[in-house]
Amino acid sequence: VSQSRYELKASQVNGLLQQFEEFGVNTDWLRKYLDSESGKDEYAKRIGISVDTWKSCLYAVFMGGGGGEGGAVFHYLVEECNDDMELAAEKLNLFLSEVKELRVGIKQWHKKLWDHAMKKSKRVPFGGRYWTNPTGKSVCLDELEYEYGAGALRKLAAFVLQGQEAAFIHHLTILGKEYGYRVVANEHDGL
C-alpha cells in the first residue's frame, strides 16, 4: 500500500485570507505573501530568522499576539536568538516592519469578527451567548470576555481559524471514499 504525506500549503494564511474577504478587510498583504514564490523563506531571510520562527511569529500575529517586548512574537525571537535580548529586539523591529500592514488588517478583522459573533450568537437561558465554528464546536462569548478581557479577541480568532482548518481537513477525509484515497492519519493545528 502506497502512503503519501500531504501538506496544505499556507493553510492558516489562506484561512485568514478567506476571513478578511468575508469581513471586507484589505487583503493586499496576504495576497502579496501568498503570491511570492518563496513566501515564508523570503520573509524569514530578510529578518535573519528560521522559517519555523517566522511561521510562529506570523501565526501569533494572526491570533493578535502582541508585537512588543514581552509578547508572543518577542518570546519566539528571544528563543531564536538564544536569549540575546538585544538581538531579539532588533529582529522584532524588522519583523514588525514586515507585518505592519497585516497588523492593521488583523485589528480590523478581530473587531468585525467579534461584532459578527455577538450579533449571530445564540443566547442560552442562564448560560450566555454561544457561537459555533465550522466544526460545530461552540464557545461561550460571555465566558471569553469575562476570562480574557481584551484577549477574548485573540481567543475567538484562534477558535475560528483553527476550527476552519479542522473542518477543511475533516471534509478532505470524508471525500476520500468518493475519490479513491484512504486517510490513515490527520495531523493539523486545528484539532
PDB file of C-alpha atoms in Angstrom:
ATOM      1  CA  VAL A   1       0.000   0.000   0.000  1.00  0.00           C
ATOM      2  CA  SER A   2       1.435   3.321  -1.022  1.00  0.00           C
ATOM      3  CA  GLN A   3       1.314   6.098   1.539  1.00  0.00           C
ATOM      4  CA  SER A   4       1.796   9.779   0.845  1.00  0.00           C
ATOM      5  CA  ARG A   5       2.076  12.687   3.187  1.00  0.00           C
ATOM      6  CA  TYR A   6       0.376  15.847   2.002  1.00  0.00           C
ATOM      7  CA  GLU A   7       0.638  19.286   3.473  1.00  0.00           C
ATOM      8  CA  LEU A   8      -1.806  22.078   2.823  1.00  0.00           C
ATOM      9  CA  LYS A   9       0.396  24.944   1.751  1.00  0.00           C
ATOM     10  CA  ALA A  10      -0.182  28.074   3.846  1.00  0.00           C
ATOM     11  CA  SER A  11      -3.486  26.799   5.218  1.00  0.00           C
ATOM     12  CA  GLN A  12      -3.618  29.365   8.020  1.00  0.00           C
ATOM     13  CA  VAL A  13      -2.729  32.198   5.638  1.00  0.00           C
ATOM     14  CA  ASN A  14      -5.392  31.082   3.172  1.00  0.00           C
ATOM     15  CA  GLY A  15      -7.895  30.734   6.007  1.00  0.00           C
ATOM     16  CA  LEU A  16      -7.142  34.268   7.156  1.00  0.00           C
ATOM     17  CA  LEU A  17      -7.474  35.499   3.570  1.00  0.00           C
ATOM     18  CA  GLN A  18     -10.979  33.996   3.447  1.00  0.00           C
ATOM     19  CA  GLN A  19     -11.835  35.685   6.726  1.00  0.00           C
ATOM     20  CA  PHE A  20     -10.535  39.059   5.534  1.00  0.00           C
ATOM     21  CA  GLU A  21     -12.581  38.736   2.338  1.00  0.00           C
ATOM     22  CA  GLU A  22     -15.705  37.762   4.279  1.00  0.00           C
ATOM     23  CA  PHE A  23     -15.406  40.762   6.590  1.00  0.00           C
ATOM     24  CA  GLY A  24     -14.266  43.318   3.995  1.00  0.00           C
ATOM     25  CA  VAL A  25     -10.710  43.763   5.286  1.00  0.00           C
ATOM     26  CA  ASN A  26      -7.889  44.725   2.919  1.00  0.00           C
ATOM     27  CA  THR A  27      -6.166  41.554   1.640  1.00  0.00           C
ATOM     28  CA  ASP A  28      -3.173  43.158  -0.126  1.00  0.00           C
ATOM     29  CA  TRP A  29      -0.523  41.944   2.336  1.00  0.00           C
ATOM     30  CA  LEU A  30      -1.870  38.398   2.420  1.00  0.00           C
ATOM     31  CA  ARG A  31      -2.133  38.179  -1.368  1.00  0.00           C
ATOM     32  CA  LYS A  32       1.395  39.521  -1.823  1.00  0.00           C
ATOM     33  CA  TYR A  33       2.661  36.951   0.692  1.00  0.00           C
ATOM     34  CA  LEU A  34       0.789  34.084  -0.970  1.00  0.00           C
ATOM     35  CA  ASP A  35       1.863  35.183  -4.481  1.00  0.00           C
ATOM     36  CA  SER A  36       5.523  35.245  -3.518  1.00  0.00           C
ATOM     37  CA  GLU A  37       7.293  32.161  -4.866  1.00  0.00           C
ATOM     38  CA  SER A  38       9.389  31.645  -1.763  1.00  0.00           C
ATOM     39  CA  GLY A  39       6.961  33.283   0.714  1.00  0.00           C
ATOM     40  CA  LYS A  40       7.981  32.328   4.212  1.00  0.00           C
ATOM     41  CA  ASP A  41      11.592  31.619   3.174  1.00  0.00           C
ATOM     42  CA  GLU A  42      11.969  35.091   1.690  1.00  0.00           C
ATOM     43  CA  TYR A  43      10.446  36.852   4.705  1.00  0.00           C
ATOM     44  CA  ALA A  44      12.453  34.797   7.218  1.00  0.00           C
ATOM     45  CA  LYS A  45      15.672  35.508   5.336  1.00  0.00           C
ATOM     46  CA  ARG A  46      15.042  39.271   5.295  1.00  0.00           C
ATOM     47  CA  ILE A  47      14.739  39.244   9.085  1.00  0.00           C
ATOM     48  CA  GLY A  48      17.504  36.708   9.614  1.00  0.00           C
ATOM     49  CA  ILE A  49      15.447  34.041  11.385  1.00  0.00           C
ATOM     50  CA  SER A  50      14.477  30.446  10.708  1.00  0.00           C
ATOM     51  CA  VAL A  51      11.362  29.661   8.701  1.00  0.00           C
ATOM     52  CA  ASP A  52       9.846  27.916  11.745  1.00  0.00           C
ATOM     53  CA  THR A  53      10.320  31.045  13.861  1.00  0.00           C
ATOM     54  CA  TRP A  54       8.862  33.208  11.082  1.00  0.00           C
ATOM     55  CA  LYS A  55       5.765  30.998  10.979  1.00  0.00           C
ATOM     56  CA  SER A  56       5.400  31.025  14.773  1.00  0.00           C
ATOM     57  CA  CYS A  57       5.656  34.817  14.844  1.00  0.00           C
ATOM     58  CA  LEU A  58       3.284  35.231  11.908  1.00  0.00           C
ATOM     59  CA  TYR A  59       0.661  32.941  13.430  1.00  0.00           C
ATOM     60  CA  ALA A  60       0.981  34.790  16.727  1.00  0.00           C
ATOM     61  CA  VAL A  61       0.124  37.986  14.837  1.00  0.00           C
ATOM     62  CA  PHE A  62      -2.874  36.241  13.241  1.00  0.00           C
ATOM     63  CA  MET A  63      -4.208  35.498  16.698  1.00  0.00           C
ATOM     64  CA  GLY A  64      -3.456  39.024  17.883  1.00  0.00           C
ATOM     65  CA  GLY A  65      -0.214  38.265  19.684  1.00  0.00           C
ATOM     66  CA  GLY A  66       1.478  41.384  20.953  1.00  0.00           C
ATOM     67  CA  GLY A  67       4.255  42.926  18.969  1.00  0.00           C
ATOM     68  CA  GLY A  68       6.060  44.466  21.895  1.00  0.00           C
ATOM     69  CA  GLU A  69       8.670  43.070  24.214  1.00  0.00           C
ATOM     70  CA  GLY A  70       7.032  40.517  26.441  1.00  0.00           C
ATOM     71  CA  GLY A  71       4.570  39.458  23.741  1.00  0.00           C
ATOM     72  CA  ALA A  72       4.402  36.114  21.982  1.00  0.00           C
ATOM     73  CA  VAL A  73       6.360  37.329  18.955  1.00  0.00           C
ATOM     74  CA  PHE A  74       9.199  38.607  21.120  1.00  0.00           C
ATOM     75  CA  HIS A  75       9.229  35.331  23.054  1.00  0.00           C
ATOM     76  CA  TYR A  76       9.802  33.362  19.830  1.00  0.00           C
ATOM     77  CA  LEU A  77      12.533  35.772  18.752  1.00  0.00           C
ATOM     78  CA  VAL A  78      14.327  35.589  22.105  1.00  0.00           C
ATOM     79  CA  GLU A  79      14.322  31.823  21.791  1.00  0.00           C
ATOM     80  CA  GLU A  80      15.616  32.070  18.204  1.00  0.00           C
ATOM     81  CA  CYS A  81      18.380  34.446  19.330  1.00  0.00           C
ATOM     82  CA  ASN A  82      19.489  32.182  22.206  1.00  0.00           C
ATOM     83  CA  ASP A  83      18.323  34.650  24.866  1.00  0.00           C
ATOM     84  CA  ASP A  84      20.223  37.587  23.342  1.00  0.00           C
ATOM     85  CA  MET A  85      17.650  40.250  24.204  1.00  0.00           C
ATOM     86  CA  GLU A  86      19.327  42.993  22.188  1.00  0.00           C
ATOM     87  CA  LEU A  87      19.445  40.882  19.035  1.00  0.00           C
ATOM     88  CA  ALA A  88      15.858  39.745  19.609  1.00  0.00           C
ATOM     89  CA  ALA A  89      14.764  43.391  19.913  1.00  0.00           C
ATOM     90  CA  GLU A  90      16.456  44.162  16.566  1.00  0.00           C
ATOM     91  CA  LYS A  91      14.716  41.176  14.946  1.00  0.00           C
ATOM     92  CA  LEU A  92      11.411  42.293  16.482  1.00  0.00           C
ATOM     93  CA  ASN A  93      11.703  45.701  14.815  1.00  0.00           C
ATOM     94  CA  LEU A  94      12.449  44.058  11.460  1.00  0.00           C
ATOM     95  CA  PHE A  95       9.546  41.638  11.886  1.00  0.00           C
ATOM     96  CA  LEU A  96       7.092  44.392  12.854  1.00  0.00           C
ATOM     97  CA  SER A  97       8.174  46.402   9.839  1.00  0.00           C
ATOM     98  CA  GLU A  98       7.421  43.427   7.564  1.00  0.00           C
ATOM     99  CA  VAL A  99       3.922  42.857   9.010  1.00  0.00           C
ATOM    100  CA  LYS A 100       2.871  46.437   9.719  1.00  0.00           C
ATOM    101  CA  GLU A 101       0.110  46.446   7.086  1.00  0.00           C
ATOM    102  CA  LEU A 102      -1.057  42.983   8.133  1.00  0.00           C
ATOM    103  CA  ARG A 103      -1.385  44.019  11.785  1.00  0.00           C
ATOM    104  CA  VAL A 104      -3.735  46.844  10.785  1.00  0.00           C
ATOM    105  CA  GLY A 105      -5.925  44.322   8.979  1.00  0.00           C
ATOM    106  CA  ILE A 106      -5.797  41.898  11.913  1.00  0.00           C
ATOM    107  CA  LYS A 107      -7.094  44.565  14.299  1.00  0.00           C
ATOM    108  CA  GLN A 108      -9.952  45.382  11.917  1.00  0.00           C
ATOM    109  CA  TRP A 109     -10.770  41.702  11.437  1.00  0.00           C
ATOM    110  CA  HIS A 110     -10.754  40.958  15.170  1.00  0.00           C
ATOM    111  CA  LYS A 111     -13.203  43.781  15.828  1.00  0.00           C
ATOM    112  CA  LYS A 112     -15.505  42.812  12.944  1.00  0.00           C
ATOM    113  CA  LEU A 113     -15.309  39.123  13.875  1.00  0.00           C
ATOM    114  CA  TRP A 114     -16.257  39.851  17.484  1.00  0.00           C
ATOM    115  CA  ASP A 115     -19.157  42.082  16.470  1.00  0.00           C
ATOM    116  CA  HIS A 116     -20.371  39.450  13.990  1.00  0.00           C
ATOM    117  CA  ALA A 117     -20.100  36.663  16.548  1.00  0.00           C
ATOM    118  CA  MET A 118     -22.016  38.688  19.136  1.00  0.00           C
ATOM    119  CA  LYS A 119     -24.730  39.519  16.602  1.00  0.00           C
ATOM    120  CA  LYS A 120     -25.070  35.945  15.306  1.00  0.00           C
ATOM    121  CA  SER A 121     -24.633  34.183  18.648  1.00  0.00           C
ATOM    122  CA  LYS A 122     -27.418  32.207  20.239  1.00  0.00           C
ATOM    123  CA  ARG A 123     -28.406  33.083  23.775  1.00  0.00           C
ATOM    124  CA  VAL A 124     -28.852  30.105  26.067  1.00  0.00           C
ATOM    125  CA  PRO A 125     -31.012  30.700  29.154  1.00  0.00           C
ATOM    126  CA  PHE A 126     -28.726  31.094  32.185  1.00  0.00           C
ATOM    127  CA  GLY A 127     -25.745  30.182  30.021  1.00  0.00           C
ATOM    128  CA  GLY A 128     -24.728  33.212  27.986  1.00  0.00           C
ATOM    129  CA  ARG A 129     -24.184  33.774  24.269  1.00  0.00           C
ATOM    130  CA  TYR A 130     -22.724  30.933  22.203  1.00  0.00           C
ATOM    131  CA  TRP A 131     -21.195  30.989  18.755  1.00  0.00           C
ATOM    132  CA  THR A 132     -20.245  27.965  16.645  1.00  0.00           C
ATOM    133  CA  ASN A 133     -17.251  27.477  14.363  1.00  0.00           C
ATOM    134  CA  PRO A 134     -17.245  25.386  11.154  1.00  0.00           C
ATOM    135  CA  THR A 135     -16.589  22.144  13.085  1.00  0.00           C
ATOM    136  CA  GLY A 136     -19.788  22.601  15.071  1.00  0.00           C
ATOM    137  CA  LYS A 137     -17.891  23.378  18.273  1.00  0.00           C
ATOM    138  CA  SER A 138     -19.360  26.211  20.334  1.00  0.00           C
ATOM    139  CA  VAL A 139     -17.721  28.816  22.505  1.00  0.00           C
ATOM    140  CA  CYS A 140     -19.385  30.966  25.147  1.00  0.00           C
ATOM    141  CA  LEU A 141     -18.599  34.561  24.192  1.00  0.00           C
ATOM    142  CA  ASP A 142     -19.556  35.842  27.639  1.00  0.00           C
ATOM    143  CA  GLU A 143     -17.038  33.478  29.257  1.00  0.00           C
ATOM    144  CA  LEU A 144     -14.333  34.528  26.795  1.00  0.00           C
ATOM    145  CA  GLU A 145     -14.984  38.169  27.576  1.00  0.00           C
ATOM    146  CA  TYR A 146     -15.042  37.557  31.328  1.00  0.00           C
ATOM    147  CA  GLU A 147     -11.987  35.304  31.414  1.00  0.00           C
ATOM    148  CA  TYR A 148      -9.715  37.065  28.930  1.00  0.00           C
ATOM    149  CA  GLY A 149     -10.910  40.671  28.677  1.00  0.00           C
ATOM    150  CA  ALA A 150      -9.164  42.230  25.670  1.00  0.00           C
ATOM    151  CA  GLY A 151      -7.601  38.824  24.999  1.00  0.00           C
ATOM    152  CA  ALA A 152     -11.036  37.472  24.097  1.00  0.00           C
ATOM    153  CA  LEU A 153     -10.496  38.723  20.537  1.00  0.00           C
ATOM    154  CA  ARG A 154      -7.339  36.605  20.249  1.00  0.00           C
ATOM    155  CA  LYS A 155      -9.103  33.542  21.632  1.00  0.00           C
ATOM    156  CA  LEU A 156     -12.015  33.977  19.226  1.00  0.00           C
ATOM    157  CA  ALA A 157      -9.615  34.398  16.275  1.00  0.00           C
ATOM    158  CA  ALA A 158      -7.834  31.154  17.180  1.00  0.00           C
ATOM    159  CA  PHE A 159     -11.178  29.397  17.648  1.00  0.00           C
ATOM    160  CA  VAL A 160     -12.318  30.473  14.187  1.00  0.00           C
ATOM    161  CA  LEU A 161      -9.093  29.856  12.239  1.00  0.00           C
ATOM    162  CA  GLN A 162      -8.338  26.513  13.867  1.00  0.00           C
ATOM    163  CA  GLY A 163     -11.964  25.436  13.508  1.00  0.00           C
ATOM    164  CA  GLN A 164     -11.902  26.438   9.859  1.00  0.00           C
ATOM    165  CA  GLU A 165      -8.758  24.354   9.276  1.00  0.00           C
ATOM    166  CA  ALA A 166     -10.125  21.348  11.202  1.00  0.00           C
ATOM    167  CA  ALA A 167     -13.380  21.424   9.231  1.00  0.00           C
ATOM    168  CA  PHE A 168     -11.475  21.584   5.940  1.00  0.00           C
ATOM    169  CA  ILE A 169      -9.261  18.619   6.871  1.00  0.00           C
ATOM    170  CA  HIS A 170     -12.326  16.674   8.008  1.00  0.00           C
ATOM    171  CA  HIS A 171     -14.041  17.310   4.685  1.00  0.00           C
ATOM    172  CA  LEU A 172     -10.957  16.134   2.774  1.00  0.00           C
ATOM    173  CA  THR A 173     -11.015  12.939   4.822  1.00  0.00           C
ATOM    174  CA  ILE A 174     -14.676  12.321   4.009  1.00  0.00           C
ATOM    175  CA  LEU A 175     -14.042  12.894   0.292  1.00  0.00           C
ATOM    176  CA  GLY A 176     -11.539  10.021   0.284  1.00  0.00           C
ATOM    177  CA  LYS A 177     -14.241   7.436  -0.320  1.00  0.00           C
ATOM    178  CA  GLU A 178     -15.538   9.325  -3.341  1.00  0.00           C
ATOM    179  CA  TYR A 179     -12.108   9.959  -4.878  1.00  0.00           C
ATOM    180  CA  GLY A 180     -10.394   6.661  -4.061  1.00  0.00           C
ATOM    181  CA  TYR A 181      -7.948   7.506  -1.307  1.00  0.00           C
ATOM    182  CA  ARG A 182      -7.826   6.355   2.283  1.00  0.00           C
ATOM    183  CA  VAL A 183      -6.716   8.641   5.065  1.00  0.00           C
ATOM    184  CA  VAL A 184      -4.861   6.793   7.806  1.00  0.00           C
ATOM    185  CA  ALA A 185      -3.957   9.794   9.987  1.00  0.00           C
ATOM    186  CA  ASN A 186      -4.702  13.501  10.217  1.00  0.00           C
ATOM    187  CA  GLU A 187      -2.257  15.891  11.823  1.00  0.00           C
ATOM    188  CA  HIS A 188      -3.034  19.575  11.955  1.00  0.00           C
ATOM    189  CA  ASP A 189      -3.045  22.585  14.268  1.00  0.00           C
ATOM    190  CA  GLY A 190      -6.810  22.961  14.018  1.00  0.00           C
ATOM    191  CA  LEU A 191      -7.540  19.904  16.119  1.00  0.00           C
TER     192      LEU A 191
END
